[in-house]
Amino acid sequence: MNTEVKAFLNRPRNLLAEIKRTQSQIDGLRQGMLPSGIRYDLDKVISSPSDPMPQYAARVDELQEYLNALRVAYWSALDAITNAAVQLNDSEQLVIMLRYVSQRRWPQVAAEMGQTERWMFMIHRRATKNLEKIIKGVQ
């Protein structure tokens, strides 16, 4: 498979992995913002001058903006694959959609299409060659 087509098809999966990593970072920072203990024997909350809360909050906001941009990029990548795939024949289109948009594994793709994995690989190879032509035609 051409590296350009491979990058095009794998972009949603890579973005999804980055979305999960970023969400995990946000969750970790939010956990860090929670107080470690509450003292009920004091009348008021005492905070130190080096309170890390503003830095945590700023970093969470920054990561949240990045996460939103990743989500937009993810949906755009899925849309681009869908728009390219509709130009393929039915079996090629279905293989591409199941594998890269629905993110199914090869055994699932083969089962849904009622074919062997080997036959799916042949259709996939044909589809990626046709996608290469489509992508080059668009650019």
PDB file of C-alpha atoms in Angstrom:
ATOM      1  CA  MET A   1       0.000   0.000   0.000  1.00  0.00           C
ATOM      2  CA  ASN A   2       1.243   3.463  -0.896  1.00  0.00           C
ATOM      3  CA  THR A   3       2.432   5.416   2.169  1.00  0.00           C
ATOM      4  CA  GLU A   4       0.165   8.341   1.262  1.00  0.00           C
ATOM      5  CA  VAL A   5      -2.896   6.075   1.136  1.00  0.00           C
ATOM      6  CA  LYS A   6      -1.797   4.307   4.309  1.00  0.00           C
ATOM      7  CA  ALA A   7      -1.488   7.628   6.167  1.00  0.00           C
ATOM      8  CA  PHE A   8      -4.864   8.739   4.780  1.00  0.00           C
ATOM      9  CA  LEU A   9      -6.619   5.543   5.921  1.00  0.00           C
ATOM     10  CA  ASN A  10      -4.879   5.322   9.304  1.00  0.00           C
ATOM     11  CA  ARG A  11      -5.394   8.976  10.234  1.00  0.00           C
ATOM     12  CA  PRO A  12      -8.673   8.391  12.150  1.00  0.00           C
ATOM     13  CA  ARG A  13      -7.143   5.555  14.174  1.00  0.00           C
ATOM     14  CA  ASN A  14      -4.077   7.660  15.009  1.00  0.00           C
ATOM     15  CA  LEU A  15      -6.251  10.617  15.968  1.00  0.00           C
ATOM     16  CA  LEU A  16      -8.416   8.382  18.144  1.00  0.00           C
ATOM     17  CA  ALA A  17      -5.319   7.159  19.993  1.00  0.00           C
ATOM     18  CA  GLU A  18      -4.231  10.784  20.541  1.00  0.00           C
ATOM     19  CA  ILE A  19      -7.741  11.652  21.758  1.00  0.00           C
ATOM     20  CA  LYS A  20      -7.547   8.847  24.320  1.00  0.00           C
ATOM     21  CA  ARG A  21      -4.057   9.938  25.476  1.00  0.00           C
ATOM     22  CA  THR A  22      -5.174  13.551  25.843  1.00  0.00           C
ATOM     23  CA  GLN A  23      -8.349  12.581  27.701  1.00  0.00           C
ATOM     24  CA  SER A  24      -6.226  10.472  30.043  1.00  0.00           C
ATOM     25  CA  GLN A  25      -3.950  13.461  30.688  1.00  0.00           C
ATOM     26  CA  ILE A  26      -6.958  15.652  31.460  1.00  0.00           C
ATOM     27  CA  ASP A  27      -8.377  13.032  33.817  1.00  0.00           C
ATOM     28  CA  GLY A  28      -5.018  12.761  35.590  1.00  0.00           C
ATOM     29  CA  LEU A  29      -4.765  16.518  36.026  1.00  0.00           C
ATOM     30  CA  ARG A  30      -8.311  16.701  37.337  1.00  0.00           C
ATOM     31  CA  GLN A  31      -7.494  13.981  39.860  1.00  0.00           C
ATOM     32  CA  GLY A  32      -4.443  16.006  40.881  1.00  0.00           C
ATOM     33  CA  MET A  33      -6.638  19.051  41.503  1.00  0.00           C
ATOM     34  CA  LEU A  34      -8.661  17.201  44.118  1.00  0.00           C
ATOM     35  CA  PRO A  35      -7.650  17.991  47.687  1.00  0.00           C
ATOM     36  CA  SER A  36      -5.640  15.253  49.330  1.00  0.00           C
ATOM     37  CA  GLY A  37      -7.365  15.716  52.638  1.00  0.00           C
ATOM     38  CA  ILE A  38      -9.875  17.942  54.332  1.00  0.00           C
ATOM     39  CA  ARG A  39      -9.326  19.245  57.829  1.00  0.00           C
ATOM     40  CA  TYR A  40     -12.557  19.698  59.655  1.00  0.00           C
ATOM     41  CA  ASP A  41     -10.908  21.031  62.814  1.00  0.00           C
ATOM     42  CA  LEU A  42     -10.095  24.364  61.124  1.00  0.00           C
ATOM     43  CA  ASP A  43     -12.589  27.156  60.512  1.00  0.00           C
ATOM     44  CA  LYS A  44     -11.380  28.158  57.065  1.00  0.00           C
ATOM     45  CA  VAL A  45      -9.531  26.764  54.138  1.00  0.00           C
ATOM     46  CA  ILE A  46      -5.869  27.602  54.163  1.00  0.00           C
ATOM     47  CA  SER A  47      -4.056  27.691  50.873  1.00  0.00           C
ATOM     48  CA  SER A  48      -0.389  28.220  50.370  1.00  0.00           C
ATOM     49  CA  PRO A  49       1.017  30.968  48.174  1.00  0.00           C
ATOM     50  CA  SER A  50       2.310  28.232  45.859  1.00  0.00           C
ATOM     51  CA  ASP A  51      -1.150  26.814  45.252  1.00  0.00           C
ATOM     52  CA  PRO A  52      -0.870  24.689  42.070  1.00  0.00           C
ATOM     53  CA  MET A  53      -4.610  24.930  41.313  1.00  0.00           C
ATOM     54  CA  PRO A  54      -4.338  27.802  38.776  1.00  0.00           C
ATOM     55  CA  GLN A  55      -1.629  25.933  36.838  1.00  0.00           C
ATOM     56  CA  TYR A  56      -3.700  22.739  36.856  1.00  0.00           C
ATOM     57  CA  ALA A  57      -6.788  24.605  35.674  1.00  0.00           C
ATOM     58  CA  ALA A  58      -4.873  26.403  32.910  1.00  0.00           C
ATOM     59  CA  ARG A  59      -3.324  23.151  31.699  1.00  0.00           C
ATOM     60  CA  VAL A  60      -6.716  21.390  31.742  1.00  0.00           C
ATOM     61  CA  ASP A  61      -8.217  24.228  29.677  1.00  0.00           C
ATOM     62  CA  GLU A  62      -5.320  24.036  27.218  1.00  0.00           C
ATOM     63  CA  LEU A  63      -5.666  20.267  26.865  1.00  0.00           C
ATOM     64  CA  GLN A  64      -9.444  20.548  26.514  1.00  0.00           C
ATOM     65  CA  GLU A  65      -9.028  22.934  23.561  1.00  0.00           C
ATOM     66  CA  TYR A  66      -6.526  20.531  22.007  1.00  0.00           C
ATOM     67  CA  LEU A  67      -8.927  17.636  22.596  1.00  0.00           C
ATOM     68  CA  ASN A  68     -11.735  19.516  20.851  1.00  0.00           C
ATOM     69  CA  ALA A  69      -9.471  20.200  17.855  1.00  0.00           C
ATOM     70  CA  LEU A  70      -8.526  16.507  17.738  1.00  0.00           C
ATOM     71  CA  ARG A  71     -12.175  15.500  17.716  1.00  0.00           C
ATOM     72  CA  VAL A  72     -12.893  17.840  14.809  1.00  0.00           C
ATOM     73  CA  ALA A  73      -9.887  16.444  12.927  1.00  0.00           C
ATOM     74  CA  TYR A  74     -11.055  12.877  13.659  1.00  0.00           C
ATOM     75  CA  TRP A  75     -14.524  13.467  12.209  1.00  0.00           C
ATOM     76  CA  SER A  76     -13.031  15.286   9.212  1.00  0.00           C
ATOM     77  CA  ALA A  77     -10.711  12.336   8.543  1.00  0.00           C
ATOM     78  CA  LEU A  78     -13.651   9.899   8.680  1.00  0.00           C
ATOM     79  CA  ASP A  79     -15.589  12.159   6.341  1.00  0.00           C
ATOM     80  CA  ALA A  80     -12.668  12.293   3.890  1.00  0.00           C
ATOM     81  CA  ILE A  81     -12.407   8.494   3.831  1.00  0.00           C
ATOM     82  CA  THR A  82     -16.152   8.164   3.323  1.00  0.00           C
ATOM     83  CA  ASN A  83     -16.117  10.674   0.462  1.00  0.00           C
ATOM     84  CA  ALA A  84     -13.252   8.840  -1.233  1.00  0.00           C
ATOM     85  CA  ALA A  85     -14.760   5.388  -0.618  1.00  0.00           C
ATOM     86  CA  VAL A  86     -18.071   6.208  -2.294  1.00  0.00           C
ATOM     87  CA  GLN A  87     -16.137   6.377  -5.567  1.00  0.00           C
ATOM     88  CA  LEU A  88     -15.131   2.703  -5.266  1.00  0.00           C
ATOM     89  CA  ASN A  89     -17.182  -0.326  -6.302  1.00  0.00           C
ATOM     90  CA  ASP A  90     -19.494  -1.834  -3.684  1.00  0.00           C
ATOM     91  CA  SER A  91     -17.207  -4.550  -2.284  1.00  0.00           C
ATOM     92  CA  GLU A  92     -14.177  -2.228  -2.158  1.00  0.00           C
ATOM     93  CA  GLN A  93     -16.269   0.478  -0.543  1.00  0.00           C
ATOM     94  CA  LEU A  94     -17.594  -1.910   2.106  1.00  0.00           C
ATOM     95  CA  VAL A  95     -14.120  -3.217   2.978  1.00  0.00           C
ATOM     96  CA  ILE A  96     -12.754   0.320   3.387  1.00  0.00           C
ATOM     97  CA  MET A  97     -15.749   1.486   5.397  1.00  0.00           C
ATOM     98  CA  LEU A  98     -15.755  -1.516   7.732  1.00  0.00           C
ATOM     99  CA  ARG A  99     -12.008  -1.505   8.246  1.00  0.00           C
ATOM    100  CA  TYR A 100     -11.221   2.207   8.514  1.00  0.00           C
ATOM    101  CA  VAL A 101     -14.442   4.012   9.367  1.00  0.00           C
ATOM    102  CA  SER A 102     -16.026   1.385  11.624  1.00  0.00           C
ATOM    103  CA  GLN A 103     -12.514   0.298  12.707  1.00  0.00           C
ATOM    104  CA  ARG A 104     -13.262  -3.409  12.606  1.00  0.00           C
ATOM    105  CA  ARG A 105     -10.590  -6.093  12.645  1.00  0.00           C
ATOM    106  CA  TRP A 106     -10.038  -8.277   9.585  1.00  0.00           C
ATOM    107  CA  PRO A 107     -11.903 -11.319  10.959  1.00  0.00           C
ATOM    108  CA  GLN A 108     -14.938  -9.102  11.644  1.00  0.00           C
ATOM    109  CA  VAL A 109     -14.764  -7.548   8.165  1.00  0.00           C
ATOM    110  CA  ALA A 110     -14.594 -11.008   6.572  1.00  0.00           C
ATOM    111  CA  ALA A 111     -17.483 -12.302   8.714  1.00  0.00           C
ATOM    112  CA  GLU A 112     -19.702  -9.324   7.905  1.00  0.00           C
ATOM    113  CA  MET A 113     -19.039  -9.733   4.208  1.00  0.00           C
ATOM    114  CA  GLY A 114     -19.367 -13.508   4.325  1.00  0.00           C
ATOM    115  CA  GLN A 115     -15.919 -14.016   2.769  1.00  0.00           C
ATOM    116  CA  THR A 116     -12.507 -15.265   3.814  1.00  0.00           C
ATOM    117  CA  GLU A 117      -9.860 -12.936   5.189  1.00  0.00           C
ATOM    118  CA  ARG A 118      -7.659 -13.754   2.228  1.00  0.00           C
ATOM    119  CA  TRP A 119     -10.367 -12.543  -0.153  1.00  0.00           C
ATOM    120  CA  MET A 120     -10.746  -9.385   1.973  1.00  0.00           C
ATOM    121  CA  PHE A 121      -7.022  -8.695   1.573  1.00  0.00           C
ATOM    122  CA  MET A 122      -7.349  -8.988  -2.198  1.00  0.00           C
ATOM    123  CA  ILE A 123     -10.293  -6.595  -2.265  1.00  0.00           C
ATOM    124  CA  HIS A 124      -8.413  -4.276   0.096  1.00  0.00           C
ATOM    125  CA  ARG A 125      -5.355  -4.254  -2.155  1.00  0.00           C
ATOM    126  CA  ARG A 126      -7.521  -3.373  -5.148  1.00  0.00           C
ATOM    127  CA  ALA A 127      -9.353  -0.700  -3.147  1.00  0.00           C
ATOM    128  CA  THR A 128      -6.140   0.959  -1.973  1.00  0.00           C
ATOM    129  CA  LYS A 129      -4.808   1.088  -5.536  1.00  0.00           C
ATOM    130  CA  ASN A 130      -8.037   2.756  -6.629  1.00  0.00           C
ATOM    131  CA  LEU A 131      -7.941   5.100  -3.617  1.00  0.00           C
ATOM    132  CA  GLU A 132      -4.428   6.132  -4.598  1.00  0.00           C
ATOM    133  CA  LYS A 133      -5.763   7.245  -7.981  1.00  0.00           C
ATOM    134  CA  ILE A 134      -8.694   9.022  -6.318  1.00  0.00           C
ATOM    135  CA  ILE A 135      -6.482  10.820  -3.793  1.00  0.00           C
ATOM    136  CA  LYS A 136      -4.013  11.911  -6.473  1.00  0.00           C
ATOM    137  CA  GLY A 137      -6.894  13.121  -8.616  1.00  0.00           C
ATOM    138  CA  VAL A 138      -8.221  15.259  -5.770  1.00  0.00           C
ATOM    139  CA  GLN A 139      -4.901  16.949  -5.010  1.00  0.00           C
TER     140      GLN A 139
END
